[in-house]
Short mmCIF file of N, CA and C in Angstrom, two decimals:
data_model
loop_
_atom_site.label_atom_id
_atom_site.label_comp_id
_atom_site.label_asym_id
_atom_site.label_seq_id
_atom_site.Cartn_x
_atom_site.Cartn_y
_atom_site.Cartn_z
N MET A 20 50.64 77.29 -125.11
CA MET A 20 49.59 76.89 -126.02
C MET A 20 48.52 77.98 -126.12
N GLU A 21 48.17 78.57 -124.98
CA GLU A 21 47.14 79.60 -124.99
C GLU A 21 47.57 80.77 -125.86
N ASN A 22 48.84 81.14 -125.81
CA ASN A 22 49.34 82.23 -126.64
C ASN A 22 49.23 81.90 -128.12
N ASN A 23 49.47 80.65 -128.49
CA ASN A 23 49.34 80.24 -129.88
C ASN A 23 47.91 80.41 -130.37
N VAL A 24 46.97 80.03 -129.53
CA VAL A 24 45.56 80.17 -129.90
C VAL A 24 45.22 81.64 -130.07
N LEU A 25 45.67 82.47 -129.15
CA LEU A 25 45.39 83.90 -129.23
C LEU A 25 46.04 84.51 -130.47
N ASN A 26 47.25 84.10 -130.78
CA ASN A 26 47.92 84.60 -131.98
C ASN A 26 47.16 84.21 -133.24
N GLU A 27 46.68 82.97 -133.28
CA GLU A 27 45.91 82.52 -134.44
C GLU A 27 44.60 83.29 -134.55
N MET A 28 43.96 83.54 -133.42
CA MET A 28 42.69 84.28 -133.43
C MET A 28 42.89 85.70 -133.94
N ASN A 29 44.03 86.29 -133.66
CA ASN A 29 44.30 87.65 -134.13
C ASN A 29 44.46 87.72 -135.65
N ARG A 30 44.77 86.60 -136.27
CA ARG A 30 44.93 86.56 -137.72
C ARG A 30 43.60 86.38 -138.45
N VAL A 31 42.57 85.99 -137.73
CA VAL A 31 41.26 85.74 -138.32
C VAL A 31 40.53 87.07 -138.49
N ASP A 32 39.73 87.16 -139.54
CA ASP A 32 38.92 88.35 -139.79
C ASP A 32 38.14 88.70 -138.51
N PRO A 33 38.15 89.97 -138.10
CA PRO A 33 37.50 90.36 -136.83
C PRO A 33 36.03 89.96 -136.75
N ASN A 34 35.29 90.07 -137.84
CA ASN A 34 33.87 89.67 -137.80
C ASN A 34 33.72 88.18 -137.58
N LEU A 35 34.54 87.41 -138.27
CA LEU A 35 34.50 85.96 -138.12
C LEU A 35 34.94 85.57 -136.72
N ARG A 36 35.97 86.23 -136.22
CA ARG A 36 36.46 85.96 -134.87
C ARG A 36 35.36 86.22 -133.84
N ASP A 37 34.68 87.35 -133.97
CA ASP A 37 33.59 87.68 -133.04
C ASP A 37 32.49 86.65 -133.10
N GLU A 38 32.17 86.21 -134.33
CA GLU A 38 31.13 85.19 -134.50
C GLU A 38 31.55 83.88 -133.85
N MET A 39 32.80 83.50 -134.03
CA MET A 39 33.31 82.26 -133.44
C MET A 39 33.29 82.33 -131.91
N LEU A 40 33.72 83.46 -131.38
CA LEU A 40 33.73 83.62 -129.93
C LEU A 40 32.32 83.61 -129.36
N ALA A 41 31.39 84.27 -130.06
CA ALA A 41 30.00 84.29 -129.60
C ALA A 41 29.42 82.86 -129.61
N GLU A 42 29.74 82.11 -130.65
CA GLU A 42 29.24 80.74 -130.74
C GLU A 42 29.82 79.87 -129.62
N LEU A 43 31.11 80.03 -129.35
CA LEU A 43 31.73 79.28 -128.25
C LEU A 43 31.09 79.64 -126.91
N PHE A 44 30.84 80.94 -126.72
CA PHE A 44 30.23 81.42 -125.50
C PHE A 44 28.82 80.83 -125.33
N LEU A 45 28.04 80.88 -126.40
CA LEU A 45 26.67 80.36 -126.34
C LEU A 45 26.66 78.85 -126.10
N ASP A 46 27.56 78.14 -126.75
CA ASP A 46 27.66 76.69 -126.53
C ASP A 46 27.97 76.39 -125.07
N GLN A 47 28.89 77.17 -124.50
CA GLN A 47 29.25 76.96 -123.10
C GLN A 47 28.07 77.26 -122.18
N MET A 48 27.34 78.32 -122.48
CA MET A 48 26.17 78.68 -121.66
C MET A 48 25.09 77.60 -121.74
N VAL A 49 24.85 77.07 -122.93
CA VAL A 49 23.85 76.01 -123.09
C VAL A 49 24.29 74.77 -122.32
N ASN A 50 25.56 74.40 -122.43
CA ASN A 50 26.05 73.23 -121.70
C ASN A 50 25.97 73.44 -120.19
N ASP A 51 26.30 74.65 -119.74
CA ASP A 51 26.20 74.95 -118.30
C ASP A 51 24.75 74.84 -117.83
N PHE A 52 23.83 75.33 -118.65
CA PHE A 52 22.40 75.25 -118.30
C PHE A 52 21.94 73.80 -118.23
N LYS A 53 22.29 73.01 -119.24
CA LYS A 53 21.92 71.59 -119.25
C LYS A 53 22.48 70.87 -118.03
N ARG A 54 23.74 71.14 -117.76
CA ARG A 54 24.42 70.52 -116.61
C ARG A 54 23.71 70.88 -115.31
N SER A 55 23.37 72.14 -115.17
CA SER A 55 22.68 72.62 -113.97
C SER A 55 21.34 71.92 -113.79
N LYS A 56 20.58 71.79 -114.88
CA LYS A 56 19.27 71.13 -114.80
C LYS A 56 19.41 69.66 -114.44
N ILE A 57 20.39 69.00 -115.03
CA ILE A 57 20.61 67.58 -114.72
C ILE A 57 21.01 67.42 -113.26
N LEU A 58 21.86 68.30 -112.77
CA LEU A 58 22.28 68.23 -111.36
C LEU A 58 21.09 68.43 -110.42
N GLU A 59 20.19 69.33 -110.79
CA GLU A 59 18.97 69.52 -109.99
C GLU A 59 18.14 68.24 -109.97
N GLU A 60 18.03 67.59 -111.13
CA GLU A 60 17.27 66.35 -111.22
C GLU A 60 17.95 65.23 -110.42
N ILE A 61 19.27 65.21 -110.42
CA ILE A 61 20.01 64.22 -109.63
C ILE A 61 19.74 64.45 -108.15
N ASP A 62 19.78 65.70 -107.73
CA ASP A 62 19.47 66.02 -106.33
C ASP A 62 18.08 65.53 -105.95
N GLN A 63 17.13 65.77 -106.84
CA GLN A 63 15.76 65.34 -106.58
C GLN A 63 15.67 63.82 -106.51
N SER A 64 16.37 63.13 -107.40
CA SER A 64 16.33 61.66 -107.38
C SER A 64 16.94 61.12 -106.08
N LEU A 65 17.93 61.81 -105.56
CA LEU A 65 18.52 61.39 -104.28
C LEU A 65 17.54 61.63 -103.13
N LYS A 66 16.85 62.76 -103.18
CA LYS A 66 15.89 63.07 -102.11
C LYS A 66 14.78 62.03 -102.04
N ILE A 67 14.32 61.60 -103.21
CA ILE A 67 13.21 60.62 -103.21
C ILE A 67 13.72 59.18 -103.30
N LYS A 68 15.03 59.03 -103.26
CA LYS A 68 15.68 57.70 -103.27
C LYS A 68 15.28 56.88 -104.50
N ASP A 69 15.33 57.55 -105.67
CA ASP A 69 15.01 56.89 -106.94
C ASP A 69 16.33 56.49 -107.61
N LYS A 70 16.74 55.26 -107.33
CA LYS A 70 18.04 54.78 -107.82
C LYS A 70 18.11 54.76 -109.35
N GLU A 71 17.02 54.30 -109.99
CA GLU A 71 17.01 54.22 -111.46
C GLU A 71 17.20 55.61 -112.09
N ALA A 72 16.48 56.59 -111.57
CA ALA A 72 16.60 57.96 -112.10
C ALA A 72 18.01 58.48 -111.85
N PHE A 73 18.54 58.21 -110.67
CA PHE A 73 19.89 58.66 -110.34
C PHE A 73 20.91 58.09 -111.33
N LEU A 74 20.84 56.81 -111.59
CA LEU A 74 21.79 56.17 -112.51
C LEU A 74 21.62 56.70 -113.93
N ARG A 75 20.37 56.85 -114.36
CA ARG A 75 20.11 57.39 -115.71
C ARG A 75 20.65 58.82 -115.84
N LEU A 76 20.41 59.63 -114.81
CA LEU A 76 20.83 61.03 -114.87
C LEU A 76 22.34 61.19 -114.78
N THR A 77 22.99 60.35 -113.98
CA THR A 77 24.45 60.45 -113.91
C THR A 77 25.08 60.07 -115.25
N GLU A 78 24.47 59.12 -115.95
CA GLU A 78 24.96 58.78 -117.29
C GLU A 78 24.72 59.94 -118.26
N LYS A 79 23.57 60.56 -118.13
CA LYS A 79 23.23 61.71 -118.98
C LYS A 79 24.22 62.86 -118.72
N LEU A 80 24.56 63.05 -117.46
CA LEU A 80 25.50 64.11 -117.09
C LEU A 80 26.86 63.90 -117.75
N LYS A 81 27.28 62.67 -117.85
CA LYS A 81 28.58 62.36 -118.48
C LYS A 81 28.61 62.78 -119.94
N SER A 82 27.46 62.78 -120.59
CA SER A 82 27.41 63.11 -122.02
C SER A 82 27.39 64.61 -122.28
N VAL A 83 27.15 65.40 -121.24
CA VAL A 83 27.14 66.86 -121.41
C VAL A 83 28.57 67.34 -121.22
N SER A 84 29.11 67.95 -122.26
CA SER A 84 30.50 68.40 -122.18
C SER A 84 30.66 69.71 -121.49
#
């Protein structure tokens, strides 16, 4: 499957391909950042034993892809 994706990407205009890859990269970086911040908040909620915050944040974490 990975080879099929790479073959298809090679058929796309190089400028468009670069733009698509940059967008995918940025999306991944934003999601990683969001995930990291939520995990920090979860750690903090555990330290202070805030069950409501923990439950809210774990649900929020599920929505970050």
